[in-house]
Every structure is written in C-alpha cells, then in structure tokens.
Amino acid sequence: MVQDQTWAERLQKAASPEEAARLIRTMEVRGAAKIGRSAALSLARVAESASDDDARKRLSAAGRTLVAARPTAVSLRNAVNLTLDGLPEDDARLRAAVVGRARRYVEASEAARDRIAERMSEEIPDGGTVLTHCHSSLAVACLVATHRSGKKIRVFADETRPWWQGHITTRLLAEAGVDVTLIVDSAAHLILEMEEVDVVVTGADTVTADGALYNKVGTRAVALGAKSLDIPFLVAAESHKFSPYSLDGTYPQIEERDPAEVLSGVEIPGVQVRNPVFDRTAPALVSRFITEEGPVAPADTERFIRERFGTREGWI
Ligand code: RUB
C-alpha cells in the first residue's frame, strides 16, 4: 500500500494535465502502467487545485487531454475513466471523490504489479532462461522477483529500436543482480533457439476482447519465433491493460511516431521511413496473460473484461 506521506508527496509532485500529456507524448513518462498512474495522479492534482464550482468542467477537459496523449496503451484511458467514474452529483463531494479514486487506481496498479511478479516467478523454472522485449516495468518486476526467490535465471533482452528500451531493462536487471545479456532485435529468434530459452516474458499495452496483445513493435516477431520453437509466451498484464472498449469494437490505434527516431540523425536522400511503434500479437501466439487475479487464457479475455469492467456510463 502507498503510505499517507508518500501519497501526499506524490500528489504534490504530480504534473498538470497539459504537462503530464507532454511528458507522455515525449516518452519522458513511458510504459503503459506508469502512463496510467501518472494520468490518475494528474487528475487528483486537478481535483485538489480546482474549486467546487469548476472542478467538474476542469476534470472532464483534463481527462480528454490525457487520453489524447498516446493512443495505444489502454491503461491511460482506463486510468482516466476509472478515476472519473460514477462521481457524486454533489459538487461539494466531487473533488474528494476524485482524489480517492485516483489513489485507489495507483495503489491497485502497484499492488497488481507485485502480485503478478509473485505469480510469474512461479511460472519461471529454476535454472531457466528467459527472453524479454522492450522495457516493461511489470516484466522487470517479474524477473527480479524470480531472482530474489532464489531461482537462478538467465535473461536475454533485445535492444528495442528505435528507442533502445532494452538498455533500461538490462540496466535495471543488472542492478538487481540478474544475469542479463543484451542482444540486437534481429538476434531474438536465433537466441531463442541457440540458448534454449524456456519462456518469453513481455508486458502489455493493451489486451483486447479477442485475446490479442498490443505491445512494443517487435513483440509479434518474438512471439512467432517462440511459437515456432514451442516456447511458452507469457504476458505480465495488470487488469488495467484489458480493453473494455474492444467489447464495442474499438481496437487500439497503432501509434506511428516521427521517422526521425528511426534515422537517428542519418540522412539518406530519397528514402521513405515508417515508424510504427506497437504491433498486434495474435491470440494463438500468446500462451497466457498473467494478471493479479491469476492466469487468463487468450480465449477467456472477453469474459475477464466483462467481469472486470461495469457499465462504463459516461466514459471517454
Ligand atoms: C513500452 C511497452 C511496454 C508496455 C508495458 O512502450 O511497449 O512493453 O508499455 O510496460 P513505450 P509496463 O516505451 O513506447 O512506452 O509493464 O511498464 O506497463
């Protein structure tokens, strides 16, 4: 649980919605779980600073600003909607209700991460080899928890072009004492085979009702490689990563970022560049999602989402 003092400090440091949206767009705050928590905190800050008279209007505008910051991670939209869900009609009670909901969101998200880490560490064999992609705070928590449980594991992490999130993953794992090796993205399939990888563990930006996973571009290629070698592909995903909007047929938009990120300063005249930064991994390639409530098979995601999310009246 987040302690009182810590919560107060975090609230004090929370960014305004415009600033939070900027930090998310520029990836100074990145990774779906952190994006969701920062949105909830930013809404709590609006509630704290608004007057009873203007809170409702300001919160609704803030929610829209935050949701528009990045399109693929559903935790952002869920964080906003869960924080602003079912608010009291009475303006005098609204602000406290929003702060309470934001705090519950943040605490639930952090508790989910810890629970998932515990559950995942039971899935990873002692002496096992794991491959991970990008930087997922949940995947890192899972691998550190496995290491701390006393199991000896080896981890391969790919660089994850063009933003090199693999550097964050490898640094964090090395600092935690995990045996970790950095590889280029295109070595993933070879390493899966050559190093007899036991399990692939990734995070999630969005899980849809059909059981598909939306995550950092390259996830699909790793999953295809794992499938071809019969290696389990496990996804660490708190329930905030599941998309209730997909029940209505709204599937994530794959974000496409500035081509300059791919070129990284190099000029190649006459060349077109594309930079899609997420991809969709089909349900058949995912072994299971490890959630705070237990494992969820791709075929069960629609039921899981229906049970987890209510009527969603007035949601953005
Ligand atoms: C990050 C990414 C991560 C998920 C899950 O992409 O795809 O795998 O967001 O992360 P980006 P977490 O770097 O573009 O945000 O487990 O931390 O929610």
Coordinates of C-alpha atoms and ligand atoms in Angstrom, one line a residue:
M1 CA 0.0 0.0 0.0
V2 CA 1.1 3.6 -0.7
Q3 CA 1.7 5.2 2.7
D4 CA 0.0 8.6 3.5
Q5 CA 3.1 10.6 3.4
T6 CA 4.2 9.1 0.1
W7 CA 0.8 9.7 -1.4
A8 CA 0.9 13.4 -0.3
E9 CA 4.3 13.8 -1.7
R10 CA 3.4 12.2 -5.0
L11 CA 0.3 14.3 -5.2
Q12 CA 2.4 17.4 -4.7
K13 CA 4.8 16.4 -7.4
A14 CA 2.0 15.4 -9.9
A15 CA 2.1 17.1 -13.2
S16 CA -0.7 19.3 -14.6
P17 CA -2.7 17.5 -17.3
E18 CA -1.0 19.5 -20.0
E19 CA 2.4 18.8 -18.6
A20 CA 1.6 15.1 -17.9
A21 CA 0.3 14.8 -21.5
R22 CA 3.6 16.4 -22.8
L23 CA 5.7 14.0 -20.7
I24 CA 3.8 11.0 -22.0
R25 CA 4.0 12.2 -25.7
T26 CA 7.7 12.8 -25.4
M27 CA 8.2 9.5 -23.6
E28 CA 9.7 11.1 -20.5
V29 CA 7.0 9.1 -18.8
R30 CA 6.7 5.8 -20.7
G31 CA 5.5 2.2 -20.3
A32 CA 1.8 1.6 -20.1
A33 CA 1.5 1.1 -16.3
K34 CA 3.4 4.3 -15.5
I35 CA 1.4 6.3 -18.1
G36 CA -1.8 5.2 -16.4
R37 CA -0.7 6.1 -12.9
S38 CA 0.6 9.5 -14.0
A39 CA -2.8 10.3 -15.5
A40 CA -4.6 9.3 -12.3
L41 CA -2.2 11.4 -10.3
S42 CA -2.6 14.4 -12.6
L43 CA -6.4 14.2 -12.3
A44 CA -6.0 14.1 -8.5
R45 CA -3.9 17.3 -8.7
V46 CA -6.7 19.0 -10.8
A47 CA -9.3 17.9 -8.1
E48 CA -7.1 19.3 -5.4
S49 CA -6.5 22.7 -7.0
A50 CA -10.0 23.2 -8.5
S51 CA -12.9 25.0 -6.8
D52 CA -16.1 23.1 -6.1
D53 CA -17.7 25.2 -8.9
D54 CA -15.2 24.5 -11.7
A55 CA -13.9 21.0 -10.7
R56 CA -16.3 19.0 -12.9
K57 CA -15.5 21.0 -16.1
R58 CA -11.8 21.1 -15.5
L59 CA -11.7 17.3 -14.8
S60 CA -13.5 16.5 -17.9
A61 CA -11.2 18.6 -20.0
A62 CA -8.2 17.2 -18.2
G63 CA -9.4 13.7 -18.9
R64 CA -9.6 14.4 -22.6
T65 CA -6.2 16.0 -22.8
L66 CA -4.6 13.0 -21.1
V67 CA -6.4 10.3 -23.1
A68 CA -5.2 12.1 -26.3
A69 CA -1.5 11.9 -25.3
R70 CA -0.7 8.5 -26.6
P71 CA -3.2 6.2 -28.5
T72 CA -2.1 2.6 -27.9
A73 CA -1.9 1.9 -24.2
V74 CA -5.4 1.3 -22.9
S75 CA -4.2 1.8 -19.3
L76 CA -4.2 5.6 -20.0
R77 CA -7.9 5.6 -21.0
N78 CA -8.8 3.2 -18.2
A79 CA -7.0 5.3 -15.6
V80 CA -8.9 8.4 -16.6
N81 CA -12.2 6.7 -16.8
L82 CA -11.8 4.7 -13.6
T83 CA -10.7 7.9 -11.8
L84 CA -13.7 9.9 -13.1
D85 CA -16.2 7.0 -12.9
G86 CA -19.5 7.3 -11.0
L87 CA -18.7 10.7 -9.4
P88 CA -21.2 12.2 -7.0
E89 CA -23.8 14.7 -8.3
D90 CA -23.0 16.9 -5.3
D91 CA -20.2 19.4 -6.3
A92 CA -19.0 19.7 -2.7
R93 CA -18.1 15.9 -2.6
L94 CA -16.7 15.6 -6.1
R95 CA -13.1 16.7 -5.5
A96 CA -12.5 14.4 -2.6
A97 CA -14.1 11.5 -4.6
V98 CA -11.7 12.0 -7.5
V99 CA -8.7 12.1 -5.2
G100 CA -9.9 8.9 -3.5
R101 CA -10.4 7.2 -6.9
A102 CA -7.0 8.3 -8.2
R103 CA -5.3 6.9 -5.1
R104 CA -7.2 3.6 -5.4
Y105 CA -6.1 3.4 -9.1
V106 CA -2.4 4.0 -8.3
E107 CA -2.5 1.6 -5.3
A108 CA -4.3 -1.1 -7.2
S109 CA -1.8 -0.8 -10.1
E110 CA 1.2 -1.1 -7.8
A111 CA -0.3 -4.0 -5.8
A112 CA -1.1 -5.7 -9.1
R113 CA 2.5 -5.4 -10.3
D114 CA 3.8 -7.0 -7.1
R115 CA 1.2 -9.8 -7.2
I116 CA 1.9 -10.5 -10.9
A117 CA 5.6 -10.6 -10.1
E118 CA 5.0 -13.3 -7.5
R119 CA 2.8 -15.3 -9.8
M120 CA 5.2 -15.1 -12.7
S121 CA 8.1 -16.2 -10.5
E122 CA 6.2 -19.5 -10.0
E123 CA 6.0 -19.9 -13.8
I124 CA 9.7 -19.4 -14.5
P125 CA 11.8 -22.6 -13.8
D126 CA 14.9 -22.6 -11.6
G127 CA 17.9 -22.6 -13.9
G128 CA 15.7 -21.3 -16.7
T129 CA 16.5 -18.9 -19.5
V130 CA 14.1 -16.1 -20.3
L131 CA 13.9 -13.7 -23.2
T132 CA 12.1 -10.3 -22.9
H133 CA 11.4 -7.4 -25.3
C134 CA 11.4 -3.7 -24.7
H135 CA 11.2 -2.3 -21.2
S136 CA 8.1 -3.4 -19.3
S137 CA 8.1 -2.4 -15.6
L138 CA 6.0 -5.4 -15.0
A139 CA 8.2 -7.8 -16.8
V140 CA 11.3 -6.4 -15.0
A141 CA 9.4 -6.8 -11.6
C142 CA 8.7 -10.5 -12.6
L143 CA 12.3 -11.2 -13.4
V144 CA 13.7 -9.5 -10.3
A145 CA 11.1 -11.3 -8.1
T146 CA 12.1 -14.7 -9.7
H147 CA 15.8 -13.9 -9.0
R148 CA 15.0 -12.8 -5.4
S149 CA 13.0 -16.0 -4.8
G150 CA 16.4 -17.8 -5.1
K151 CA 15.9 -19.2 -8.6
K152 CA 18.9 -18.9 -10.8
I153 CA 17.9 -17.5 -14.1
R154 CA 19.5 -16.0 -17.3
V155 CA 17.8 -13.3 -19.2
F156 CA 18.2 -12.1 -22.8
A157 CA 16.8 -8.7 -23.6
D158 CA 16.7 -7.2 -27.0
E159 CA 17.7 -3.6 -27.7
T160 CA 14.2 -2.5 -29.0
R161 CA 14.9 0.0 -31.7
P162 CA 14.4 2.9 -32.2
W163 CA 14.2 4.0 -28.5
W164 CA 16.5 1.4 -27.0
Q165 CA 14.2 0.5 -24.2
G166 CA 16.3 -2.7 -23.8
H167 CA 19.0 -0.6 -22.3
I168 CA 16.7 0.3 -19.4
T169 CA 15.7 -3.3 -19.0
T170 CA 19.2 -4.6 -18.9
R171 CA 20.4 -1.8 -16.6
L172 CA 17.7 -2.5 -14.1
L173 CA 18.2 -6.2 -14.2
A174 CA 21.9 -6.0 -13.8
E175 CA 21.5 -3.6 -10.9
A176 CA 19.3 -6.2 -9.3
G177 CA 22.0 -8.8 -9.7
V178 CA 20.2 -10.8 -12.5
D179 CA 22.4 -12.5 -15.1
V180 CA 21.3 -10.5 -18.2
T181 CA 22.6 -10.3 -21.8
L182 CA 21.7 -7.6 -24.3
I183 CA 21.1 -8.7 -28.0
V184 CA 20.1 -6.9 -31.1
D185 CA 16.4 -7.2 -32.1
S186 CA 17.1 -9.3 -35.1
A187 CA 19.0 -11.9 -33.0
A188 CA 15.9 -12.8 -30.9
H189 CA 14.8 -15.8 -32.9
L190 CA 18.3 -17.2 -33.1
I191 CA 18.9 -16.7 -29.4
L192 CA 15.5 -18.4 -28.6
E193 CA 16.8 -21.5 -30.3
M194 CA 20.6 -21.3 -29.6
E195 CA 20.2 -20.6 -25.9
E196 CA 17.3 -23.0 -25.4
V197 CA 15.1 -20.2 -23.9
D198 CA 12.5 -21.7 -21.6
V199 CA 10.0 -18.9 -21.6
V200 CA 9.4 -15.4 -23.2
V201 CA 8.0 -12.8 -20.8
T202 CA 6.7 -9.4 -22.1
G203 CA 4.5 -6.6 -20.8
A204 CA 1.3 -5.3 -22.4
D205 CA 0.0 -2.0 -23.7
T206 CA -3.5 -3.4 -24.4
V207 CA -5.2 -6.8 -24.3
T208 CA -8.4 -6.9 -26.4
A209 CA -11.5 -9.0 -26.1
D210 CA -10.4 -11.4 -28.9
G211 CA -7.3 -12.3 -26.8
A212 CA -4.8 -10.3 -28.8
L213 CA -1.9 -8.5 -27.3
Y214 CA -0.8 -4.9 -28.3
N215 CA 2.7 -4.2 -27.2
K216 CA 6.0 -2.7 -28.4
V217 CA 6.7 -3.3 -32.1
G218 CA 8.7 -6.5 -32.5
T219 CA 6.7 -8.4 -29.9
R220 CA 4.9 -10.2 -32.7
A221 CA 8.1 -11.3 -34.3
V222 CA 9.4 -12.7 -30.9
A223 CA 6.0 -14.4 -30.3
L224 CA 6.1 -16.0 -33.8
G225 CA 9.7 -17.2 -33.1
A226 CA 8.6 -18.6 -29.7
K227 CA 5.7 -20.4 -31.3
S228 CA 7.9 -22.0 -34.0
L229 CA 10.1 -23.4 -31.2
D230 CA 7.3 -24.4 -28.8
I231 CA 8.4 -21.9 -26.2
P232 CA 5.7 -20.5 -23.9
F233 CA 4.9 -16.8 -24.4
L234 CA 3.7 -15.2 -21.1
V235 CA 2.4 -11.7 -20.8
A236 CA 2.6 -9.8 -17.5
A237 CA -0.6 -7.6 -17.6
E238 CA -2.5 -6.0 -14.8
S239 CA -6.2 -5.9 -15.4
H240 CA -6.0 -2.2 -16.3
K241 CA -4.4 -3.3 -19.5
F242 CA -7.5 -5.1 -20.7
S243 CA -9.7 -3.1 -23.1
P244 CA -13.4 -2.8 -22.3
Y245 CA -13.7 -0.6 -25.4
S246 CA -12.8 -3.6 -27.6
L247 CA -16.1 -5.2 -26.4
D248 CA -17.8 -2.4 -28.5
G249 CA -15.4 -3.0 -31.4
T250 CA -12.9 -0.2 -30.7
Y251 CA -9.5 -1.7 -31.1
P252 CA -6.2 0.2 -30.3
Q253 CA -4.7 2.5 -32.8
I254 CA -1.1 1.6 -33.5
E255 CA 0.9 4.7 -32.8
E256 CA 3.2 5.8 -35.6
R257 CA 5.9 8.2 -34.5
D258 CA 8.4 10.6 -36.1
P259 CA 10.6 9.0 -38.8
A260 CA 13.5 10.9 -37.4
E261 CA 13.5 8.4 -34.5
V262 CA 14.4 5.7 -37.0
L263 CA 17.1 7.7 -38.9
S264 CA 18.7 8.9 -35.6
G265 CA 20.5 11.8 -37.4
V266 CA 21.5 9.9 -40.5
E267 CA 20.4 11.4 -43.9
I268 CA 19.5 9.0 -46.7
P269 CA 18.2 11.0 -49.6
G270 CA 15.1 9.7 -51.5
V271 CA 14.2 7.1 -48.8
Q272 CA 10.8 6.9 -47.1
V273 CA 10.7 5.9 -43.4
R274 CA 7.9 4.4 -41.4
N275 CA 8.0 4.2 -37.6
P276 CA 5.0 2.2 -36.2
V277 CA 5.9 1.7 -32.6
F278 CA 3.5 -1.1 -31.4
D279 CA 2.2 -4.2 -33.0
R280 CA -0.6 -6.8 -32.6
T281 CA 0.3 -10.3 -31.5
A282 CA -2.5 -12.8 -32.4
P283 CA -4.2 -14.8 -29.5
A284 CA -2.8 -18.0 -31.0
L285 CA 0.7 -16.9 -30.2
V286 CA 0.1 -16.0 -26.5
S287 CA 0.2 -18.8 -24.0
R288 CA -1.4 -16.8 -21.2
F289 CA -1.7 -13.4 -19.6
I290 CA -0.5 -13.4 -16.0
T291 CA -2.8 -10.9 -14.1
E292 CA -3.1 -10.0 -10.5
E293 CA -6.2 -12.2 -10.4
G294 CA -4.4 -15.2 -11.9
P295 CA -3.7 -16.5 -15.4
V296 CA -6.1 -15.7 -18.2
A297 CA -6.1 -17.6 -21.4
P298 CA -6.5 -15.6 -24.6
A299 CA -9.8 -17.4 -25.2
D300 CA -11.0 -16.1 -21.8
T301 CA -10.2 -12.5 -22.2
E302 CA -13.7 -11.4 -23.2
R303 CA -15.2 -13.0 -20.1
F304 CA -12.4 -11.4 -17.9
I305 CA -13.1 -8.0 -19.4
R306 CA -16.9 -8.3 -18.9
E307 CA -16.5 -9.3 -15.3
R308 CA -13.9 -6.7 -14.5
F309 CA -15.5 -3.6 -16.1
G310 CA -19.0 -2.4 -15.3
T311 CA -21.5 -0.3 -17.4
R312 CA -18.9 2.4 -18.3
E313 CA -21.6 5.0 -18.5
G314 CA -20.2 8.4 -19.4
W315 CA -16.7 7.0 -20.1
I316 CA -14.5 8.8 -22.6
Ligands
RUB1 C1 6.5 0.3 -23.8 C2 6.0 -1.1 -24.0 C3 5.9 -2.0 -22.8 C4 4.4 -1.9 -22.2 C5 4.3 -2.5 -20.9 O1 6.5 1.1 -24.9 O2 5.6 -1.5 -25.0 O3 6.1 -3.3 -23.1 O4 4.0 -0.5 -22.1 O5 5.0 -1.8 -19.9 P1 6.9 2.6 -24.8 P2 4.6 -1.8 -18.4 O6 8.4 2.6 -24.4 O7 6.8 3.1 -26.2 O8 6.0 3.3 -23.8 O9 4.7 -3.3 -18.0 O10 5.6 -1.0 -17.7 O11 3.2 -1.3 -18.3

